Amino acid sequence: DTEVTQTPKHLVMGMTNKKSLKCEQHMGHRAMYWYKQKAKKPPELMFVYSYEKLSINESVPSRFSPECPNSSLLNLHLHALQPEDSALYLCASSQGLVGETQYFGPGTRLLVL
Amino acid sequence: DAKTTQPPSMDCAEGRAANLPCNHSTISGNEYVYWYRQIHSQGPQYIIHGLKNNETNEMASLIITEDRKSSTLILPHATLRDTAVYYCIVRVAGYGGSQGNLIFGKGTKLSVKP
């Protein structure tokens, strides 16, 4: 089983709202990732967690705040987003060390009005 | 930046083999070749990876040239459901750090036609 789940599937939010994206995996993976994908572009890495600690932040603005409450769960807290933040947000996980094969969830499609 | 070059698009007839090329002329000795695909509006799906030997699984075959500067992903009997963007990525595997990151290029849009 290589399933990564993400909720919600779709999200519409205003620029003053606070919302959270959720990602879950039950494969025993210890590395988890957030990617952002704009329309007709490839995915771009945002954050990497390894053993529940943030190991990579690709210079992401502070209006995106990741959280890894436990080894199975990864959240992305959103606050004061801009319309240009509208994108598909993808979560992935990998077993053990960062750099192992990553398995992706279906994504959350976010629209910021 | 992505370390690979792929054709932007390809067509394939349903039932025929789809051969997707990838050029990675600057690949290092400890870098693997990974292939993912992304069907429209879904998350990327892992297909296969290899270091220097050819690899085969239930989805595809990966042929890597002896000098490792290029590779070909083969879908032996393409179906309409294989229509997707295919990404070829080189990366260091089993390494904690930015060298292990997946850096997606533009990929090849494969259209399988009836």
PDB file of C-alpha atoms in Angstrom:
ATOM      1  CA  ASP A   1       0.000   0.000   0.000  1.00  0.00           C
ATOM      2  CA  THR A   2       1.511   3.312  -1.099  1.00  0.00           C
ATOM      3  CA  GLU A   3      -1.354   5.614  -0.246  1.00  0.00           C
ATOM      4  CA  VAL A   4      -0.988   9.191   0.842  1.00  0.00           C
ATOM      5  CA  THR A   5      -4.249  10.973   1.561  1.00  0.00           C
ATOM      6  CA  GLN A   6      -4.889  14.706   1.477  1.00  0.00           C
ATOM      7  CA  THR A   7      -7.825  16.750   2.662  1.00  0.00           C
ATOM      8  CA  PRO A   8      -9.628  18.742   1.528  1.00  0.00           C
ATOM      9  CA  LYS A   9      -9.613  18.008  -2.217  1.00  0.00           C
ATOM     10  CA  HIS A  10     -10.598  21.580  -3.013  1.00  0.00           C
ATOM     11  CA  LEU A  11     -10.406  24.767  -0.946  1.00  0.00           C
ATOM     12  CA  VAL A  12     -11.511  28.316  -1.654  1.00  0.00           C
ATOM     13  CA  MET A  13     -10.369  30.990   0.760  1.00  0.00           C
ATOM     14  CA  GLY A  14     -10.227  34.729   1.047  1.00  0.00           C
ATOM     15  CA  MET A  15      -7.022  36.645   1.642  1.00  0.00           C
ATOM     16  CA  THR A  16      -7.867  37.206   5.308  1.00  0.00           C
ATOM     17  CA  ASN A  17      -8.819  33.614   6.078  1.00  0.00           C
ATOM     18  CA  LYS A  18      -6.849  31.031   7.999  1.00  0.00           C
ATOM     19  CA  LYS A  19      -7.082  27.476   6.750  1.00  0.00           C
ATOM     20  CA  SER A  20      -5.120  24.238   6.985  1.00  0.00           C
ATOM     21  CA  LEU A  21      -4.281  21.466   4.579  1.00  0.00           C
ATOM     22  CA  LYS A  22      -3.869  17.963   5.933  1.00  0.00           C
ATOM     23  CA  CYS A  23      -1.794  15.042   4.717  1.00  0.00           C
ATOM     24  CA  GLU A  24      -1.712  11.537   6.158  1.00  0.00           C
ATOM     25  CA  GLN A  25       0.185   8.335   5.455  1.00  0.00           C
ATOM     26  CA  HIS A  26       0.190   4.993   7.235  1.00  0.00           C
ATOM     27  CA  MET A  27       3.168   3.403   5.507  1.00  0.00           C
ATOM     28  CA  GLY A  28       5.579   4.012   8.369  1.00  0.00           C
ATOM     29  CA  HIS A  29       7.422   6.604   6.305  1.00  0.00           C
ATOM     30  CA  ARG A  30       9.585   9.037   8.273  1.00  0.00           C
ATOM     31  CA  ALA A  31      10.063  11.790   5.683  1.00  0.00           C
ATOM     32  CA  MET A  32       7.208  13.964   4.434  1.00  0.00           C
ATOM     33  CA  TYR A  33       7.106  16.764   1.892  1.00  0.00           C
ATOM     34  CA  TRP A  34       4.998  19.666   0.679  1.00  0.00           C
ATOM     35  CA  TYR A  35       5.108  20.712  -2.979  1.00  0.00           C
ATOM     36  CA  LYS A  36       3.348  23.514  -4.813  1.00  0.00           C
ATOM     37  CA  GLN A  37       2.275  23.176  -8.437  1.00  0.00           C
ATOM     38  CA  LYS A  38       1.036  26.121 -10.469  1.00  0.00           C
ATOM     39  CA  ALA A  39      -1.048  25.490 -13.554  1.00  0.00           C
ATOM     40  CA  LYS A  40       0.926  23.929 -16.424  1.00  0.00           C
ATOM     41  CA  LYS A  41       4.125  23.959 -14.392  1.00  0.00           C
ATOM     42  CA  PRO A  42       6.022  21.122 -12.685  1.00  0.00           C
ATOM     43  CA  PRO A  43       5.783  20.622  -8.909  1.00  0.00           C
ATOM     44  CA  GLU A  44       8.172  22.666  -6.782  1.00  0.00           C
ATOM     45  CA  LEU A  45       9.422  21.619  -3.363  1.00  0.00           C
ATOM     46  CA  MET A  46       8.349  23.772  -0.420  1.00  0.00           C
ATOM     47  CA  PHE A  47       9.198  21.895   2.794  1.00  0.00           C
ATOM     48  CA  VAL A  48      10.752  18.631   3.925  1.00  0.00           C
ATOM     49  CA  TYR A  49      10.254  16.949   7.290  1.00  0.00           C
ATOM     50  CA  SER A  50      12.514  14.153   8.384  1.00  0.00           C
ATOM     51  CA  TYR A  51      11.673  12.279  11.578  1.00  0.00           C
ATOM     52  CA  GLU A  52       9.120  14.971  12.436  1.00  0.00           C
ATOM     53  CA  LYS A  53      11.679  17.771  12.244  1.00  0.00           C
ATOM     54  CA  LEU A  54      11.774  20.427   9.548  1.00  0.00           C
ATOM     55  CA  SER A  55      14.905  19.772   7.523  1.00  0.00           C
ATOM     56  CA  ILE A  56      14.372  21.846   4.379  1.00  0.00           C
ATOM     57  CA  ASN A  57      12.486  25.098   3.817  1.00  0.00           C
ATOM     58  CA  GLU A  58      12.861  26.263   0.235  1.00  0.00           C
ATOM     59  CA  SER A  59      12.571  29.963   1.115  1.00  0.00           C
ATOM     60  CA  VAL A  60       8.814  29.748   1.414  1.00  0.00           C
ATOM     61  CA  PRO A  61       6.986  32.901   2.652  1.00  0.00           C
ATOM     62  CA  SER A  62       5.901  32.824   6.279  1.00  0.00           C
ATOM     63  CA  ARG A  63       2.233  32.887   5.323  1.00  0.00           C
ATOM     64  CA  PHE A  64       2.754  29.135   4.785  1.00  0.00           C
ATOM     65  CA  SER A  65       3.448  27.360   8.051  1.00  0.00           C
ATOM     66  CA  PRO A  66       4.110  23.595   8.074  1.00  0.00           C
ATOM     67  CA  GLU A  67       3.565  21.348  11.053  1.00  0.00           C
ATOM     68  CA  CYS A  68       4.325  17.671  11.632  1.00  0.00           C
ATOM     69  CA  PRO A  69       2.420  16.580  14.778  1.00  0.00           C
ATOM     70  CA  ASN A  70       3.491  12.946  14.412  1.00  0.00           C
ATOM     71  CA  SER A  71       5.148  10.636  11.935  1.00  0.00           C
ATOM     72  CA  SER A  72       1.904   9.965  10.049  1.00  0.00           C
ATOM     73  CA  LEU A  73       0.534  13.465   9.767  1.00  0.00           C
ATOM     74  CA  LEU A  74       1.640  16.641   8.029  1.00  0.00           C
ATOM     75  CA  ASN A  75      -0.242  19.919   8.038  1.00  0.00           C
ATOM     76  CA  LEU A  76       0.184  23.127   6.091  1.00  0.00           C
ATOM     77  CA  HIS A  77      -1.323  26.153   7.801  1.00  0.00           C
ATOM     78  CA  LEU A  78      -2.311  29.008   5.513  1.00  0.00           C
ATOM     79  CA  HIS A  79      -2.786  32.623   6.558  1.00  0.00           C
ATOM     80  CA  ALA A  80      -3.078  35.877   4.637  1.00  0.00           C
ATOM     81  CA  LEU A  81      -2.519  34.230   1.293  1.00  0.00           C
ATOM     82  CA  GLN A  82      -2.428  36.072  -1.997  1.00  0.00           C
ATOM     83  CA  PRO A  83      -4.285  35.194  -5.200  1.00  0.00           C
ATOM     84  CA  GLU A  84      -0.980  34.102  -6.748  1.00  0.00           C
ATOM     85  CA  ASP A  85      -0.804  31.358  -4.117  1.00  0.00           C
ATOM     86  CA  SER A  86      -3.625  29.577  -5.902  1.00  0.00           C
ATOM     87  CA  ALA A  87      -2.199  26.219  -6.938  1.00  0.00           C
ATOM     88  CA  LEU A  88      -2.302  22.466  -6.431  1.00  0.00           C
ATOM     89  CA  TYR A  89      -0.618  21.592  -3.144  1.00  0.00           C
ATOM     90  CA  LEU A  90       0.902  18.146  -3.098  1.00  0.00           C
ATOM     91  CA  CYS A  91       2.047  16.082  -0.165  1.00  0.00           C
ATOM     92  CA  ALA A  92       4.500  13.199  -0.472  1.00  0.00           C
ATOM     93  CA  SER A  93       6.224  10.756   1.838  1.00  0.00           C
ATOM     94  CA  SER A  94       9.229   8.474   1.705  1.00  0.00           C
ATOM     95  CA  GLN A  95      10.576   5.670   3.864  1.00  0.00           C
ATOM     96  CA  GLY A  96      13.513   6.284   6.146  1.00  0.00           C
ATOM     97  CA  LEU A  97      16.071   8.696   4.807  1.00  0.00           C
ATOM     98  CA  VAL A  98      15.163  11.738   2.799  1.00  0.00           C
ATOM     99  CA  GLY A  99      15.985  10.855  -0.773  1.00  0.00           C
ATOM    100  CA  GLU A 100      14.186   7.510  -0.911  1.00  0.00           C
ATOM    101  CA  THR A 101      11.365   7.003  -3.402  1.00  0.00           C
ATOM    102  CA  GLN A 102       8.608   9.512  -2.742  1.00  0.00           C
ATOM    103  CA  TYR A 103       4.921   8.667  -2.999  1.00  0.00           C
ATOM    104  CA  PHE A 104       2.489  11.486  -3.644  1.00  0.00           C
ATOM    105  CA  GLY A 105      -1.027  12.209  -2.532  1.00  0.00           C
ATOM    106  CA  PRO A 106      -3.752  13.445  -4.903  1.00  0.00           C
ATOM    107  CA  GLY A 107      -3.275  17.078  -3.890  1.00  0.00           C
ATOM    108  CA  THR A 108      -5.439  19.910  -2.623  1.00  0.00           C
ATOM    109  CA  ARG A 109      -6.520  22.443  -5.229  1.00  0.00           C
ATOM    110  CA  LEU A 110      -6.473  25.854  -3.577  1.00  0.00           C
ATOM    111  CA  LEU A 111      -8.105  28.994  -4.900  1.00  0.00           C
ATOM    112  CA  VAL A 112      -7.403  32.283  -3.130  1.00  0.00           C
ATOM    113  CA  LEU A 113      -9.872  35.068  -3.865  1.00  0.00           C
TER     114      LEU A 113
ATOM    115  CA  ASP B   1      17.392  23.447 -12.205  1.00  0.00           C
ATOM    116  CA  ALA B   2      16.402  20.099 -13.638  1.00  0.00           C
ATOM    117  CA  LYS B   3      19.326  18.034 -14.895  1.00  0.00           C
ATOM    118  CA  THR B   4      17.355  16.290 -17.632  1.00  0.00           C
ATOM    119  CA  THR B   5      16.096  17.090 -21.117  1.00  0.00           C
ATOM    120  CA  GLN B   6      12.918  15.538 -22.507  1.00  0.00           C
ATOM    121  CA  PRO B   7      10.864  16.181 -25.635  1.00  0.00           C
ATOM    122  CA  PRO B   8       7.864  18.349 -24.755  1.00  0.00           C
ATOM    123  CA  SER B   9       5.319  16.036 -26.320  1.00  0.00           C
ATOM    124  CA  MET B  10       4.854  12.640 -27.946  1.00  0.00           C
ATOM    125  CA  ASP B  11       1.995  10.653 -29.444  1.00  0.00           C
ATOM    126  CA  CYS B  12       1.511   6.906 -29.281  1.00  0.00           C
ATOM    127  CA  ALA B  13      -1.124   4.604 -30.728  1.00  0.00           C
ATOM    128  CA  GLU B  14      -3.119   2.581 -28.239  1.00  0.00           C
ATOM    129  CA  GLY B  15      -1.710  -0.923 -27.840  1.00  0.00           C
ATOM    130  CA  ARG B  16       1.699   0.033 -29.150  1.00  0.00           C
ATOM    131  CA  ALA B  17       4.837   0.510 -27.096  1.00  0.00           C
ATOM    132  CA  ALA B  18       5.549   4.041 -25.917  1.00  0.00           C
ATOM    133  CA  ASN B  19       9.247   4.890 -25.779  1.00  0.00           C
ATOM    134  CA  LEU B  20       9.988   8.069 -23.854  1.00  0.00           C
ATOM    135  CA  PRO B  21      13.568   9.354 -24.093  1.00  0.00           C
ATOM    136  CA  CYS B  22      15.479  11.348 -21.507  1.00  0.00           C
ATOM    137  CA  ASN B  23      18.869  12.980 -21.758  1.00  0.00           C
ATOM    138  CA  HIS B  24      20.951  13.381 -18.587  1.00  0.00           C
ATOM    139  CA  SER B  25      24.445  13.964 -19.909  1.00  0.00           C
ATOM    140  CA  THR B  26      25.768  15.474 -16.645  1.00  0.00           C
ATOM    141  CA  ILE B  27      24.615  12.647 -14.384  1.00  0.00           C
ATOM    142  CA  SER B  28      26.968  11.778 -11.522  1.00  0.00           C
ATOM    143  CA  GLY B  29      28.004   8.283 -10.508  1.00  0.00           C
ATOM    144  CA  ASN B  30      25.801   8.273  -7.411  1.00  0.00           C
ATOM    145  CA  GLU B  31      22.688   9.665  -9.088  1.00  0.00           C
ATOM    146  CA  TYR B  32      19.725   7.515  -9.947  1.00  0.00           C
ATOM    147  CA  VAL B  33      17.289   8.025 -12.804  1.00  0.00           C
ATOM    148  CA  TYR B  34      13.691   8.238 -11.592  1.00  0.00           C
ATOM    149  CA  TRP B  35      10.505   8.354 -13.621  1.00  0.00           C
ATOM    150  CA  TYR B  36       7.203   9.732 -12.428  1.00  0.00           C
ATOM    151  CA  ARG B  37       4.034  10.515 -14.312  1.00  0.00           C
ATOM    152  CA  GLN B  38       1.194  12.892 -13.612  1.00  0.00           C
ATOM    153  CA  ILE B  39      -2.230  12.315 -15.002  1.00  0.00           C
ATOM    154  CA  HIS B  40      -4.208  15.526 -15.349  1.00  0.00           C
ATOM    155  CA  SER B  41      -4.849  17.235 -11.995  1.00  0.00           C
ATOM    156  CA  GLN B  42      -3.674  14.237  -9.971  1.00  0.00           C
ATOM    157  CA  GLY B  43      -0.555  13.756  -7.837  1.00  0.00           C
ATOM    158  CA  PRO B  44       2.611  12.436  -9.500  1.00  0.00           C
ATOM    159  CA  GLN B  45       2.810   8.654  -9.602  1.00  0.00           C
ATOM    160  CA  TYR B  46       6.105   6.822  -9.141  1.00  0.00           C
ATOM    161  CA  ILE B  47       6.885   4.515 -12.058  1.00  0.00           C
ATOM    162  CA  ILE B  48      10.408   3.152 -11.826  1.00  0.00           C
ATOM    163  CA  HIS B  49      14.012   4.047 -11.067  1.00  0.00           C
ATOM    164  CA  GLY B  50      17.476   2.698 -11.812  1.00  0.00           C
ATOM    165  CA  LEU B  51      21.167   3.362 -11.371  1.00  0.00           C
ATOM    166  CA  LYS B  52      22.931   1.662 -14.277  1.00  0.00           C
ATOM    167  CA  ASN B  53      21.207  -1.652 -14.957  1.00  0.00           C
ATOM    168  CA  ASN B  54      18.011  -1.925 -16.931  1.00  0.00           C
ATOM    169  CA  GLU B  55      14.958  -2.283 -14.717  1.00  0.00           C
ATOM    170  CA  THR B  56      11.486  -3.677 -15.253  1.00  0.00           C
ATOM    171  CA  ASN B  57       8.379  -3.699 -13.111  1.00  0.00           C
ATOM    172  CA  GLU B  58       4.680  -4.211 -13.665  1.00  0.00           C
ATOM    173  CA  MET B  59       4.278  -0.726 -15.101  1.00  0.00           C
ATOM    174  CA  ALA B  60       7.275  -0.155 -17.333  1.00  0.00           C
ATOM    175  CA  SER B  61      10.853  -0.879 -18.326  1.00  0.00           C
ATOM    176  CA  LEU B  62      13.774   1.479 -17.927  1.00  0.00           C
ATOM    177  CA  ILE B  63      16.694   1.219 -20.313  1.00  0.00           C
ATOM    178  CA  ILE B  64      19.827   3.170 -19.315  1.00  0.00           C
ATOM    179  CA  THR B  65      22.675   3.537 -21.791  1.00  0.00           C
ATOM    180  CA  GLU B  66      26.057   2.171 -20.831  1.00  0.00           C
ATOM    181  CA  ASP B  67      27.531   5.669 -20.400  1.00  0.00           C
ATOM    182  CA  ARG B  68      24.413   6.597 -18.343  1.00  0.00           C
ATOM    183  CA  LYS B  69      23.977   9.827 -20.289  1.00  0.00           C
ATOM    184  CA  SER B  70      20.510   8.930 -21.486  1.00  0.00           C
ATOM    185  CA  SER B  71      17.652   6.582 -20.755  1.00  0.00           C
ATOM    186  CA  THR B  72      14.349   5.422 -22.207  1.00  0.00           C
ATOM    187  CA  LEU B  73      11.150   4.613 -20.384  1.00  0.00           C
ATOM    188  CA  ILE B  74       9.141   1.951 -22.180  1.00  0.00           C
ATOM    189  CA  LEU B  75       5.425   1.383 -21.653  1.00  0.00           C
ATOM    190  CA  PRO B  76       5.020  -1.935 -23.488  1.00  0.00           C
ATOM    191  CA  HIS B  77       1.326  -1.702 -24.414  1.00  0.00           C
ATOM    192  CA  ALA B  78       0.105   1.858 -24.012  1.00  0.00           C
ATOM    193  CA  THR B  79      -3.548   2.450 -23.131  1.00  0.00           C
ATOM    194  CA  LEU B  80      -5.606   5.627 -23.108  1.00  0.00           C
ATOM    195  CA  ARG B  81      -5.114   5.752 -19.329  1.00  0.00           C
ATOM    196  CA  ASP B  82      -1.375   6.202 -19.869  1.00  0.00           C
ATOM    197  CA  THR B  83      -1.995   9.693 -21.257  1.00  0.00           C
ATOM    198  CA  ALA B  84      -0.053  11.889 -18.829  1.00  0.00           C
ATOM    199  CA  VAL B  85       3.002  14.088 -18.336  1.00  0.00           C
ATOM    200  CA  TYR B  86       6.066  11.903 -17.768  1.00  0.00           C
ATOM    201  CA  TYR B  87       8.927  13.300 -15.711  1.00  0.00           C
ATOM    202  CA  CYS B  88      12.484  11.999 -15.828  1.00  0.00           C
ATOM    203  CA  ILE B  89      14.476  13.067 -12.762  1.00  0.00           C
ATOM    204  CA  VAL B  90      18.051  12.389 -11.663  1.00  0.00           C
ATOM    205  CA  ARG B  91      18.799  12.469  -7.957  1.00  0.00           C
ATOM    206  CA  VAL B  92      20.951  11.000  -5.247  1.00  0.00           C
ATOM    207  CA  ALA B  93      18.975   8.302  -3.449  1.00  0.00           C
ATOM    208  CA  GLY B  94      19.260   7.405   0.202  1.00  0.00           C
ATOM    209  CA  TYR B  95      20.860  10.733   1.010  1.00  0.00           C
ATOM    210  CA  GLY B  96      19.573  13.227   3.517  1.00  0.00           C
ATOM    211  CA  GLY B  97      19.945  16.649   2.036  1.00  0.00           C
ATOM    212  CA  SER B  98      19.119  18.793  -0.951  1.00  0.00           C
ATOM    213  CA  GLN B  99      20.917  16.440  -3.339  1.00  0.00           C
ATOM    214  CA  GLY B 100      18.152  13.937  -2.705  1.00  0.00           C
ATOM    215  CA  ASN B 101      15.400  16.379  -3.619  1.00  0.00           C
ATOM    216  CA  LEU B 102      13.118  15.698  -6.545  1.00  0.00           C
ATOM    217  CA  ILE B 103      13.587  18.530  -9.028  1.00  0.00           C
ATOM    218  CA  PHE B 104      10.929  18.239 -11.708  1.00  0.00           C
ATOM    219  CA  GLY B 105      11.619  19.490 -15.213  1.00  0.00           C
ATOM    220  CA  LYS B 106       8.916  20.197 -17.773  1.00  0.00           C
ATOM    221  CA  GLY B 107       8.452  16.525 -18.666  1.00  0.00           C
ATOM    222  CA  THR B 108       6.996  14.930 -21.779  1.00  0.00           C
ATOM    223  CA  LYS B 109       3.282  15.082 -22.423  1.00  0.00           C
ATOM    224  CA  LEU B 110       2.387  11.657 -23.797  1.00  0.00           C
ATOM    225  CA  SER B 111      -0.896  11.414 -25.674  1.00  0.00           C
ATOM    226  CA  VAL B 112      -2.121   7.888 -26.345  1.00  0.00           C
ATOM    227  CA  LYS B 113      -4.569   7.871 -29.222  1.00  0.00           C
ATOM    228  CA  PRO B 114      -7.162   5.236 -30.179  1.00  0.00           C
TER     229      PRO B 114
END
